[in-house]
PDB file of C-alpha atoms in Angstrom:
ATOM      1  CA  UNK A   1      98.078 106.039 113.230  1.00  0.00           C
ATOM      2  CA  UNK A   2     100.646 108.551 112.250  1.00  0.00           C
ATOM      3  CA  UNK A   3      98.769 111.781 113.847  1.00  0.00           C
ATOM      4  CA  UNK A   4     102.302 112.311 116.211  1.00  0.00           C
ATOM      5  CA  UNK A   5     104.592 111.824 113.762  1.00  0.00           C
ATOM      6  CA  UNK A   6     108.058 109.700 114.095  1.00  0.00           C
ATOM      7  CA  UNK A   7     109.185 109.590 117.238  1.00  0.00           C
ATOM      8  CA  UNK A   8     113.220 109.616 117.070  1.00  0.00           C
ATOM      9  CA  UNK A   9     114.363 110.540 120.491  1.00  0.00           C
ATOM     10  CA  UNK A  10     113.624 111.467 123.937  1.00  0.00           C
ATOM     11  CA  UNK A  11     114.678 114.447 126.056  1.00  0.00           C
ATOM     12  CA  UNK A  12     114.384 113.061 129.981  1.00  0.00           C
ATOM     13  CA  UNK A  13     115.572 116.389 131.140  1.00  0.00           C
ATOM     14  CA  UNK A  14     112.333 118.266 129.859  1.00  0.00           C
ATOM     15  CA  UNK A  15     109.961 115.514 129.336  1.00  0.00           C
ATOM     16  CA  UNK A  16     109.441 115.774 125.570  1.00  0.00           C
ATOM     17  CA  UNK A  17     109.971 113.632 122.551  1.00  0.00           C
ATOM     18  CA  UNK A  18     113.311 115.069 120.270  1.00  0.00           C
ATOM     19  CA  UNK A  19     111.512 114.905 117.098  1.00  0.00           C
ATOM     20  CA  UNK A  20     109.061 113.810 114.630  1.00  0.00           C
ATOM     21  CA  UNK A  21     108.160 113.581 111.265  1.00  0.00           C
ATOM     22  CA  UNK A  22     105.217 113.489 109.168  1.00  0.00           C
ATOM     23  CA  UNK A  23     105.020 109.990 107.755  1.00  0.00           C
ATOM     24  CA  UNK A  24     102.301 107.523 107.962  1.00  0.00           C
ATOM     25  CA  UNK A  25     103.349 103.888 109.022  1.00  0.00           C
ATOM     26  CA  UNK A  26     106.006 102.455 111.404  1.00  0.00           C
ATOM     27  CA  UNK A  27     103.702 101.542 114.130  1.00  0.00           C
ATOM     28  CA  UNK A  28     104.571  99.472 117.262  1.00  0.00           C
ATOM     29  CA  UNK A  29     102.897  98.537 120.030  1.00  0.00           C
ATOM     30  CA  UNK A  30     103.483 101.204 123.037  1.00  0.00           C
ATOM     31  CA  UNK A  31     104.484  98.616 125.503  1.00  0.00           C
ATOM     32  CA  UNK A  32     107.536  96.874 123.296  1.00  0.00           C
ATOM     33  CA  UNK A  33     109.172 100.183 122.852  1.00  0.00           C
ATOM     34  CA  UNK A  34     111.095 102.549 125.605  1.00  0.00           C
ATOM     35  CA  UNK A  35     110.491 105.329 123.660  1.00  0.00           C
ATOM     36  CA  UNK A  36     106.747 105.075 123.589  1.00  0.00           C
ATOM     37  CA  UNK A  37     106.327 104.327 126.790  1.00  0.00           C
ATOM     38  CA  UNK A  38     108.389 107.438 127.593  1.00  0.00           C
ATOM     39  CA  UNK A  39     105.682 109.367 125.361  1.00  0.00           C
ATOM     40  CA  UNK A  40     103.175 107.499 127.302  1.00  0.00           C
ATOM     41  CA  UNK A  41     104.174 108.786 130.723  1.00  0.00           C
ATOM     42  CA  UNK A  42     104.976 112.031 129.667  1.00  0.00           C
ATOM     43  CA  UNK A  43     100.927 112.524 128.818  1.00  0.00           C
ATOM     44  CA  UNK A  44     100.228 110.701 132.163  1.00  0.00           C
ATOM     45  CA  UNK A  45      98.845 107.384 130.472  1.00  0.00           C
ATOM     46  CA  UNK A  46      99.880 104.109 130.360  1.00  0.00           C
ATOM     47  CA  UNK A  47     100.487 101.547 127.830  1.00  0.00           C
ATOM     48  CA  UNK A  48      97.448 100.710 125.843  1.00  0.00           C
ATOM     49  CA  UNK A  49      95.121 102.985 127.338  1.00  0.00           C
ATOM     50  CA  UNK A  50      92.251 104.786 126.623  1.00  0.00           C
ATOM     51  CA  UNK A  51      88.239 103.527 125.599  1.00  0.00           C
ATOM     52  CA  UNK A  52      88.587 103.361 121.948  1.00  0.00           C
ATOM     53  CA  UNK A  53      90.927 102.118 119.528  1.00  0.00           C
ATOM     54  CA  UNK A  54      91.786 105.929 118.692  1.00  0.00           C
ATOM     55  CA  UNK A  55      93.202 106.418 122.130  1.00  0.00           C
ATOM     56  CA  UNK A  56      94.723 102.918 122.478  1.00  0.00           C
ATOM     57  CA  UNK A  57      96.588 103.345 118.566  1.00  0.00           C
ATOM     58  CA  UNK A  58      97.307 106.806 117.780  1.00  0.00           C
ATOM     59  CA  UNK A  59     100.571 106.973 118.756  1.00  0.00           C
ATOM     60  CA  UNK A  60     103.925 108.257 117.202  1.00  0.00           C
ATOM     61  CA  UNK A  61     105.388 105.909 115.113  1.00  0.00           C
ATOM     62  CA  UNK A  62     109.155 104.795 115.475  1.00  0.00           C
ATOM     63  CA  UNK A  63     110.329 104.604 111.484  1.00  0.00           C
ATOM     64  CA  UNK A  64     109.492 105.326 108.477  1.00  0.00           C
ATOM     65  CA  UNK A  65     108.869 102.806 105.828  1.00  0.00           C
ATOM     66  CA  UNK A  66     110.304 104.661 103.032  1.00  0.00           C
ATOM     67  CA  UNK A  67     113.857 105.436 104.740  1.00  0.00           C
ATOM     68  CA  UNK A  68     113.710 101.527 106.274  1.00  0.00           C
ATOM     69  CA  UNK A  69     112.841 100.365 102.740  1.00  0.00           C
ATOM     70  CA  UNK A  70     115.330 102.366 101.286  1.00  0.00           C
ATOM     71  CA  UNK A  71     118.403 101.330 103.039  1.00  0.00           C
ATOM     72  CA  UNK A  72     117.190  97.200 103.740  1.00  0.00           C
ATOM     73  CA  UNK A  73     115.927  96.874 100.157  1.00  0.00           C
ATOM     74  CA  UNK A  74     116.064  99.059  97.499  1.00  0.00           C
ATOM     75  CA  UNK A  75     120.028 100.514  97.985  1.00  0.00           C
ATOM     76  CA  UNK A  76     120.639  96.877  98.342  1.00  0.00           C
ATOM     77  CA  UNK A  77     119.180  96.011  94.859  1.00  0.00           C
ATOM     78  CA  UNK A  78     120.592  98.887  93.467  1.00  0.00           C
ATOM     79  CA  UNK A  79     116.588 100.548  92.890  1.00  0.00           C
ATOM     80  CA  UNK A  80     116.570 103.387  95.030  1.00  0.00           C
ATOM     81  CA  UNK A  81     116.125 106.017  92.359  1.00  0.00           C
ATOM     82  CA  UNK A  82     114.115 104.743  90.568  1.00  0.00           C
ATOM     83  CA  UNK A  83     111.297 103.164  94.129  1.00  0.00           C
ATOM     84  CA  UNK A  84     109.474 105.043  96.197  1.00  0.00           C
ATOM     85  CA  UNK A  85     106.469 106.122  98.312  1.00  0.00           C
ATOM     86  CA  UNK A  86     106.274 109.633  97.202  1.00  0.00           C
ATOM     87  CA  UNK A  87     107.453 109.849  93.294  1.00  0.00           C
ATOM     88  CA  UNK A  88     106.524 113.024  93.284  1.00  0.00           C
ATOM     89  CA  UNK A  89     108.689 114.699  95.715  1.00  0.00           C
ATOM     90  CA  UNK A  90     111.570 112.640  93.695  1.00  0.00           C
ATOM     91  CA  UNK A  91     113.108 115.163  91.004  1.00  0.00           C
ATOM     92  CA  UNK A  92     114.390 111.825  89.260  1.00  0.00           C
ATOM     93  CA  UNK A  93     111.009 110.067  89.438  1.00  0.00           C
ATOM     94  CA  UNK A  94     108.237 112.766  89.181  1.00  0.00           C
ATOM     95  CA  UNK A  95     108.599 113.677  85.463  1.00  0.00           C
ATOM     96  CA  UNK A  96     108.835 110.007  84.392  1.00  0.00           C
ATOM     97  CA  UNK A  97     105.672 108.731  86.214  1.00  0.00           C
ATOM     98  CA  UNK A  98     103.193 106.890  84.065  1.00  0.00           C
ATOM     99  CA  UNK A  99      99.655 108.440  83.238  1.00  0.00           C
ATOM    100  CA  UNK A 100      96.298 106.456  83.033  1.00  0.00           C
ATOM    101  CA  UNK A 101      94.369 106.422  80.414  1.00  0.00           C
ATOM    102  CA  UNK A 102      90.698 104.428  79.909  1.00  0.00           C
ATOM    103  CA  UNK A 103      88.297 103.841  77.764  1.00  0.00           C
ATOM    104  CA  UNK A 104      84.535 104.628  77.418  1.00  0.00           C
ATOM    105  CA  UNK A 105      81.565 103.366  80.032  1.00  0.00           C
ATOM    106  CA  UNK A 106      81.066 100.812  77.139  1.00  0.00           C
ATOM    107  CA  UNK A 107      84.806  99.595  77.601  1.00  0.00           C
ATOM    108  CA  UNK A 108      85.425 100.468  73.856  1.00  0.00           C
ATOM    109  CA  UNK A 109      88.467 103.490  72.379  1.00  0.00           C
ATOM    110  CA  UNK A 110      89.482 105.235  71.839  1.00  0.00           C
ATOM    111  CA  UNK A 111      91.424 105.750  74.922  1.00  0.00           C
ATOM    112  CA  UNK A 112      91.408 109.039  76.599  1.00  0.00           C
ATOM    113  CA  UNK A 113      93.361 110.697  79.631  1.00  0.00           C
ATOM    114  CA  UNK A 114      92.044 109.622  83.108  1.00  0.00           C
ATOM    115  CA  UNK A 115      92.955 112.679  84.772  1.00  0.00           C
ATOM    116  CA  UNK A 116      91.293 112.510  88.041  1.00  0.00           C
ATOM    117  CA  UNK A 117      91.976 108.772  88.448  1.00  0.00           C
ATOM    118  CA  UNK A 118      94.037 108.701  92.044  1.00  0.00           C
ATOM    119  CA  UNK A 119      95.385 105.049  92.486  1.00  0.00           C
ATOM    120  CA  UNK A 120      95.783 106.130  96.009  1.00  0.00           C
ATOM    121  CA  UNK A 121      91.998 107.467  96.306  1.00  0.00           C
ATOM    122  CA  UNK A 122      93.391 110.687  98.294  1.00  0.00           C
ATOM    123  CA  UNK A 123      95.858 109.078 100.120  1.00  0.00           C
ATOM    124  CA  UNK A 124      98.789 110.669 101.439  1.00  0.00           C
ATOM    125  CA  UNK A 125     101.150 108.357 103.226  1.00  0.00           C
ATOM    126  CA  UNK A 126     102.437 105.126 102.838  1.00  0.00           C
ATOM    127  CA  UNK A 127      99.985 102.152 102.257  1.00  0.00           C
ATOM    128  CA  UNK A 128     100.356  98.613 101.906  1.00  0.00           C
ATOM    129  CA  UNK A 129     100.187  96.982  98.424  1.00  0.00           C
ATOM    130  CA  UNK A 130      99.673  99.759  96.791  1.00  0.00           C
ATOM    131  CA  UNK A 131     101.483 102.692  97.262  1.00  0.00           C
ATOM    132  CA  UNK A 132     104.983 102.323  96.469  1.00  0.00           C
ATOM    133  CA  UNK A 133     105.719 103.476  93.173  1.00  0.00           C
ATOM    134  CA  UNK A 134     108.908 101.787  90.836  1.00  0.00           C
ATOM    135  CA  UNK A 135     109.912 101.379  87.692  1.00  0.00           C
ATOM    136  CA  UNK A 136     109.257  97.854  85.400  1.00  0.00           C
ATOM    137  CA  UNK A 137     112.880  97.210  85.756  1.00  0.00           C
ATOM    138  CA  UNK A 138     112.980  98.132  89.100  1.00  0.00           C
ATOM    139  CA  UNK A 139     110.084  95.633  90.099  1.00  0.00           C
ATOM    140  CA  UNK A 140     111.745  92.823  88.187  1.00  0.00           C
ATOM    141  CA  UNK A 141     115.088  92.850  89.959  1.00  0.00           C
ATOM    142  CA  UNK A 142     112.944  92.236  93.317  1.00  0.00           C
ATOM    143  CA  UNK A 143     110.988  89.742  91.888  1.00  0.00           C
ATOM    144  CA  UNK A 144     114.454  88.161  90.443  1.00  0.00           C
ATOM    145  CA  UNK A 145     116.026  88.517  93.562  1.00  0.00           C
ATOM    146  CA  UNK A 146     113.173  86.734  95.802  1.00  0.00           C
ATOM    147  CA  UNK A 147     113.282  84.284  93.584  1.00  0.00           C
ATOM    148  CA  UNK A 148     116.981  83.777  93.670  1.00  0.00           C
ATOM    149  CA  UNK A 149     117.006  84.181  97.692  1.00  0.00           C
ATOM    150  CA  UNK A 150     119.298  86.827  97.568  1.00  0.00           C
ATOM    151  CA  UNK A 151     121.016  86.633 100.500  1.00  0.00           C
ATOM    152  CA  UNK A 152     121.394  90.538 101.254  1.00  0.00           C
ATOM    153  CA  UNK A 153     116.993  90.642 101.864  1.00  0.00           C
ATOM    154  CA  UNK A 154     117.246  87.580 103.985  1.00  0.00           C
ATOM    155  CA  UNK A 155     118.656  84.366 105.563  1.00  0.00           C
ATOM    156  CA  UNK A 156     117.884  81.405 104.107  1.00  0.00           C
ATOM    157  CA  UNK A 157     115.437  80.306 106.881  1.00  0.00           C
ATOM    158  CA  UNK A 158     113.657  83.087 106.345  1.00  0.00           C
ATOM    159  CA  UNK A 159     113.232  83.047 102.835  1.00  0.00           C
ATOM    160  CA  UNK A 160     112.181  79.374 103.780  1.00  0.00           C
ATOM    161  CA  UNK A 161     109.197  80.462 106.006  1.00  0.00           C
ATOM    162  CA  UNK A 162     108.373  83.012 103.681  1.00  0.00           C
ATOM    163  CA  UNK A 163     107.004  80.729 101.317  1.00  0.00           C
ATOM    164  CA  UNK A 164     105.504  78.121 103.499  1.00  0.00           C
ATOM    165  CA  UNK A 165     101.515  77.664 103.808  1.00  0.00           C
ATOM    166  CA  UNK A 166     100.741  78.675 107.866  1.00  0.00           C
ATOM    167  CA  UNK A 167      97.157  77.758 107.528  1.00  0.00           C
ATOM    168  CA  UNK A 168      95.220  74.770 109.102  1.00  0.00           C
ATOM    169  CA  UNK A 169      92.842  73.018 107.926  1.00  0.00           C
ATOM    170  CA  UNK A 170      89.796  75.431 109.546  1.00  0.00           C
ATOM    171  CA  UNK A 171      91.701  78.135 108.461  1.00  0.00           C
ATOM    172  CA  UNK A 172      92.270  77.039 105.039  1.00  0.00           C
ATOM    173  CA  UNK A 173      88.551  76.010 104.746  1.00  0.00           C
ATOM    174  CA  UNK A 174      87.563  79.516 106.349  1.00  0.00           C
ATOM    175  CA  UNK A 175      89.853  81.139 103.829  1.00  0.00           C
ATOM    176  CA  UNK A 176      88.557  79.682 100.541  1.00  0.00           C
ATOM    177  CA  UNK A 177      85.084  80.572 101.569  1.00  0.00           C
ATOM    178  CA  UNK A 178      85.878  84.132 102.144  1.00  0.00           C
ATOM    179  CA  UNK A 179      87.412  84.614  99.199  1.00  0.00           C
ATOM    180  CA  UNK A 180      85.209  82.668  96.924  1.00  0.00           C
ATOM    181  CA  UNK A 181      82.123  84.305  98.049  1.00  0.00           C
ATOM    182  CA  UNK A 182      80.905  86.364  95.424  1.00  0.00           C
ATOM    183  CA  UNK A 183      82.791  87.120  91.911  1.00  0.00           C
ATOM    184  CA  UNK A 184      84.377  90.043  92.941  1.00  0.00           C
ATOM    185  CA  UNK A 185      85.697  88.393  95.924  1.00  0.00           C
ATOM    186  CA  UNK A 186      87.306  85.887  93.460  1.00  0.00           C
ATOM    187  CA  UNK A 187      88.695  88.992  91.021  1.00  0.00           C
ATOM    188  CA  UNK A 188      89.785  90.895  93.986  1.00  0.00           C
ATOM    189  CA  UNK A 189      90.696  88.749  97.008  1.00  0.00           C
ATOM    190  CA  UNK A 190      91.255  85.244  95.603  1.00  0.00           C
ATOM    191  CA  UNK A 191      93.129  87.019  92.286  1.00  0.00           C
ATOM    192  CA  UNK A 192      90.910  84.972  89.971  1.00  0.00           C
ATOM    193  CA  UNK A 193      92.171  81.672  91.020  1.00  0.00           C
ATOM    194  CA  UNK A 194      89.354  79.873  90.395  1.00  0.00           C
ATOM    195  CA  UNK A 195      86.893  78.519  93.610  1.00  0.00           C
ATOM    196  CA  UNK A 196      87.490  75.202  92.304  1.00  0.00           C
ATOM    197  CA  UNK A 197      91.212  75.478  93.374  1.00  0.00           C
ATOM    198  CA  UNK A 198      91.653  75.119  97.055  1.00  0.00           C
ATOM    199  CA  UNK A 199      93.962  78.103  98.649  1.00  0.00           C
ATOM    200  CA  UNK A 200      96.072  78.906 101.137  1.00  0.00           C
ATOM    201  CA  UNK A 201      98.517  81.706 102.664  1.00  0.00           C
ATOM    202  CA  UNK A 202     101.957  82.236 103.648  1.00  0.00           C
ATOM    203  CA  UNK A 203     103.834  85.434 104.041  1.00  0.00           C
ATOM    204  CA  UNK A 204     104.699  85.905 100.584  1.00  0.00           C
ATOM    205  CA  UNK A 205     101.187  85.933  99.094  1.00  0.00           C
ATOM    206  CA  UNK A 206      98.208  82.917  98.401  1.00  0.00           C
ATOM    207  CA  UNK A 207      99.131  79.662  97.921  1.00  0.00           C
ATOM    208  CA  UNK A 208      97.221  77.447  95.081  1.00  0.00           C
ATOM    209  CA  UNK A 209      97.327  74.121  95.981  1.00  0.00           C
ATOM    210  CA  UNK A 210      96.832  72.705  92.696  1.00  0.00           C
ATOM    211  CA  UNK A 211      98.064  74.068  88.835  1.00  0.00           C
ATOM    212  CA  UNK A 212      95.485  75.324  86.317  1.00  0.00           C
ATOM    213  CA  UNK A 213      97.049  74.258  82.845  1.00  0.00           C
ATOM    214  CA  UNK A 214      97.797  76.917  80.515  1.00  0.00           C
ATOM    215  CA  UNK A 215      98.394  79.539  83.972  1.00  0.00           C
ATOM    216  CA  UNK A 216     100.339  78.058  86.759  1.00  0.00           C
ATOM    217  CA  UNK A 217     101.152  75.157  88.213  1.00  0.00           C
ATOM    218  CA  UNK A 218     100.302  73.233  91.480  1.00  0.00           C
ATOM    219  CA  UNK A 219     102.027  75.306  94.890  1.00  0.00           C
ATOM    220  CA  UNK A 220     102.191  78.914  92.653  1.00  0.00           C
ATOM    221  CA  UNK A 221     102.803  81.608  94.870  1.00  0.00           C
ATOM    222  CA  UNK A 222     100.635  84.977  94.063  1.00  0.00           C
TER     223      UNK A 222
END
């Protein structure tokens, strides 16, 4: 996904997309927009064609995450210069990003520059849960204002199914087990909620069903 670019336009007169850019998310399906299945034609295909996944996904994409971000989140919270997918481009951010440091194989210091560490592993574009880059004060005021419901993010039937558990009870049984597989499922996946704890989803993160004193309580969304 990606490989065309952002598709922003159309030009019917010569039977070529207006523009794109080189950003890395932003994909619909083909046959829900006009534009795509404009590019579609134009290469004599249909929507959703092709033997492979390749042929049936890589396809422009129609926006990117960092300008959509930008203007529904971040200007709204008052974060924009100091969030972002690509710090480094950012004069304001690029000189203020954090380095890593770690200690020896043995886990002991003292600590010493991790130079080649790449949270990213390579990447260039813009990945989910991981990629966007802000500052500690930055990340609180979202947190603060998804806890608050801040109405200029989202109604308040949305915030409402945002935090409500969507799994069944197959799914929730089909979850925990996946999860609670091995240990580093549990470290990983389940984020070290214990396999004791039954778990479920909603849009905002997992779910615990019960509290584990001393941590969180029962319902704590991670």
């Amino acid at each position: 996904m990606g490989t065309h670019g952002i598709i922003t336009g159309f030009d019917d007169e010569n039977n070529t997309p207006n523009a794109s850019l080189p950003h890395a998310s932003g994909h619909e399906y083909d046959w829900l927009s006009p534009l795509l299945g404009k590019w579609r034609a134009s290469r004599g295909e249909g929507p959703w064609t092709g033997p492979t996944v390749e042929h049936k996904s890589v396809i422009p994409l129609v926006f990117s995450p960092e300008d959509f971000m930008r203007a529904h989140i971040w200007e709204p919270l008052g974060i924009a210069e100091d969030t972002s997918f690509y710090p480094k481009t950012k004069e304001g951010m690029k000189d203020r990003m954090a380095d890593i440091s770690t200690l020896n194989d043995k886990g002991e210091p003292l600590a010493v520059d991790a130079a080649d560490f790449d949270i990213l592993l390579g990447s260039t574009g813009c990945l989910g849960g991981a990629s966007v880059f802000a500052t500690p004060k930055a990340y609180g005021i979202v947190l603060s204002a998804v806890a608050r419901r801040y109405a200029k993010l989202l109604k308040p039937a949305s915030f409402n199914e945002l935090f409500r558990p969507q799994l069944n009870k197959q799914q929730k049984k089909a979850l925990n087990d996946y999860v609670d597989q091995s240990p580093i499922h549990t470290q990983l996946l389940a984020i070290r909620i214990p396999p004791s704890i039954m778990k479920t989803w909603c849009f905002a993160g997992l779910v615990a069903k019960e509290g584990q004193e001393g941590h969180f309580g029962p319902g704590t969304v991670f």
